[in-house]
Amino acid sequence: MKKRLWLVNKRTEKKFTQEQVATGANIERAYYTQIELGTRRPSVSVAKRIASVLDFDWTIFFDNQCSENEQNTA
């Protein structure tokens, strides 16, 4: 998997740290870091919680056909 730059961008736009997103999503910071790095894929429930914290459509995590540009507009 590739690094999820769109996710990093969403987080930095909100001026959140990885720890803040992880806390808001009720997951460990290390797990969130792995999700950003693309080494782990979140479960549906975790994807929904992260999306809720960062205010985007959670399905982006699972849309393999979605381009980076489309993800940036979510």
PDB file of C-alpha atoms in Angstrom:
ATOM      1  CA  MET A   1       0.000   0.000   0.000  1.00  0.00           C
ATOM      2  CA  LYS A   2       1.059   3.589  -0.591  1.00  0.00           C
ATOM      3  CA  LYS A   3       1.221   6.308   1.998  1.00  0.00           C
ATOM      4  CA  ARG A   4      -2.171   7.966   2.313  1.00  0.00           C
ATOM      5  CA  LEU A   5      -1.125  11.524   1.547  1.00  0.00           C
ATOM      6  CA  TRP A   6      -4.760  12.554   1.283  1.00  0.00           C
ATOM      7  CA  LEU A   7      -5.248  11.484   4.913  1.00  0.00           C
ATOM      8  CA  VAL A   8      -2.154  13.384   6.057  1.00  0.00           C
ATOM      9  CA  ASN A   9      -3.490  16.434   4.195  1.00  0.00           C
ATOM     10  CA  LYS A  10      -6.914  16.146   5.855  1.00  0.00           C
ATOM     11  CA  ARG A  11      -5.262  15.954   9.271  1.00  0.00           C
ATOM     12  CA  THR A  12      -2.893  18.865   8.690  1.00  0.00           C
ATOM     13  CA  GLU A  13      -5.690  21.025   7.229  1.00  0.00           C
ATOM     14  CA  LYS A  14      -7.487  20.624  10.546  1.00  0.00           C
ATOM     15  CA  LYS A  15      -4.200  21.310  12.399  1.00  0.00           C
ATOM     16  CA  PHE A  16      -4.521  18.020  14.274  1.00  0.00           C
ATOM     17  CA  THR A  17      -1.683  15.844  15.459  1.00  0.00           C
ATOM     18  CA  GLN A  18      -1.757  12.102  14.901  1.00  0.00           C
ATOM     19  CA  GLU A  19      -2.371  11.737  18.634  1.00  0.00           C
ATOM     20  CA  GLN A  20      -5.429  14.005  18.501  1.00  0.00           C
ATOM     21  CA  VAL A  21      -6.979  12.062  15.623  1.00  0.00           C
ATOM     22  CA  ALA A  22      -6.214   8.746  17.294  1.00  0.00           C
ATOM     23  CA  THR A  23      -7.722   9.901  20.584  1.00  0.00           C
ATOM     24  CA  GLY A  24     -10.827  11.200  18.812  1.00  0.00           C
ATOM     25  CA  ALA A  25     -11.197   7.902  16.952  1.00  0.00           C
ATOM     26  CA  ASN A  26     -10.516   5.885  20.127  1.00  0.00           C
ATOM     27  CA  ILE A  27      -7.507   4.048  18.684  1.00  0.00           C
ATOM     28  CA  GLU A  28      -3.796   3.942  19.503  1.00  0.00           C
ATOM     29  CA  ARG A  29      -1.588   6.573  17.873  1.00  0.00           C
ATOM     30  CA  ALA A  30       0.697   3.855  16.503  1.00  0.00           C
ATOM     31  CA  TYR A  31      -2.264   2.224  14.729  1.00  0.00           C
ATOM     32  CA  TYR A  32      -3.313   5.575  13.260  1.00  0.00           C
ATOM     33  CA  THR A  33       0.269   6.176  12.080  1.00  0.00           C
ATOM     34  CA  GLN A  34       0.239   2.807  10.309  1.00  0.00           C
ATOM     35  CA  ILE A  35      -3.033   3.747   8.612  1.00  0.00           C
ATOM     36  CA  GLU A  36      -1.499   7.021   7.362  1.00  0.00           C
ATOM     37  CA  LEU A  37       1.614   5.197   6.178  1.00  0.00           C
ATOM     38  CA  GLY A  38      -0.538   2.701   4.301  1.00  0.00           C
ATOM     39  CA  THR A  39       0.845  -0.318   6.136  1.00  0.00           C
ATOM     40  CA  ARG A  40      -2.553  -1.093   7.701  1.00  0.00           C
ATOM     41  CA  ARG A  41      -6.097  -0.743   6.454  1.00  0.00           C
ATOM     42  CA  PRO A  42      -8.653   0.307   9.055  1.00  0.00           C
ATOM     43  CA  SER A  43     -11.748  -1.697   9.834  1.00  0.00           C
ATOM     44  CA  VAL A  44     -15.042  -0.141   8.762  1.00  0.00           C
ATOM     45  CA  SER A  45     -15.776   1.041  12.307  1.00  0.00           C
ATOM     46  CA  VAL A  46     -12.322   2.625  12.667  1.00  0.00           C
ATOM     47  CA  ALA A  47     -12.585   4.219   9.214  1.00  0.00           C
ATOM     48  CA  LYS A  48     -15.930   5.742  10.217  1.00  0.00           C
ATOM     49  CA  ARG A  49     -14.485   7.130  13.459  1.00  0.00           C
ATOM     50  CA  ILE A  50     -11.431   8.644  11.740  1.00  0.00           C
ATOM     51  CA  ALA A  51     -13.656  10.140   9.049  1.00  0.00           C
ATOM     52  CA  SER A  52     -15.902  11.604  11.721  1.00  0.00           C
ATOM     53  CA  VAL A  53     -12.940  13.272  13.434  1.00  0.00           C
ATOM     54  CA  LEU A  54     -11.546  14.664  10.166  1.00  0.00           C
ATOM     55  CA  ASP A  55     -14.917  15.259   8.448  1.00  0.00           C
ATOM     56  CA  PHE A  56     -14.735  13.227   5.229  1.00  0.00           C
ATOM     57  CA  ASP A  57     -16.517  10.261   3.619  1.00  0.00           C
ATOM     58  CA  TRP A  58     -15.198   7.098   5.281  1.00  0.00           C
ATOM     59  CA  THR A  59     -15.630   4.996   2.125  1.00  0.00           C
ATOM     60  CA  ILE A  60     -12.521   6.631   0.635  1.00  0.00           C
ATOM     61  CA  PHE A  61     -10.442   4.147   2.617  1.00  0.00           C
ATOM     62  CA  PHE A  62     -11.933   1.294   0.598  1.00  0.00           C
ATOM     63  CA  ASP A  63     -12.277   2.821  -2.862  1.00  0.00           C
ATOM     64  CA  ASN A  64      -9.390   1.309  -4.840  1.00  0.00           C
ATOM     65  CA  GLN A  65     -10.505   3.044  -8.021  1.00  0.00           C
ATOM     66  CA  CYS A  66     -10.482   6.481  -6.449  1.00  0.00           C
ATOM     67  CA  SER A  67      -7.676   8.758  -7.627  1.00  0.00           C
ATOM     68  CA  GLU A  68      -5.662  10.938  -5.260  1.00  0.00           C
ATOM     69  CA  ASN A  69      -7.402  14.010  -6.690  1.00  0.00           C
ATOM     70  CA  GLU A  70     -10.839  12.602  -5.931  1.00  0.00           C
ATOM     71  CA  GLN A  71      -9.740  11.719  -2.419  1.00  0.00           C
ATOM     72  CA  ASN A  72      -8.491  15.253  -1.854  1.00  0.00           C
ATOM     73  CA  THR A  73     -11.939  16.670  -2.602  1.00  0.00           C
ATOM     74  CA  ALA A  74     -13.717  14.421  -0.095  1.00  0.00           C
TER      75      ALA A  74
END
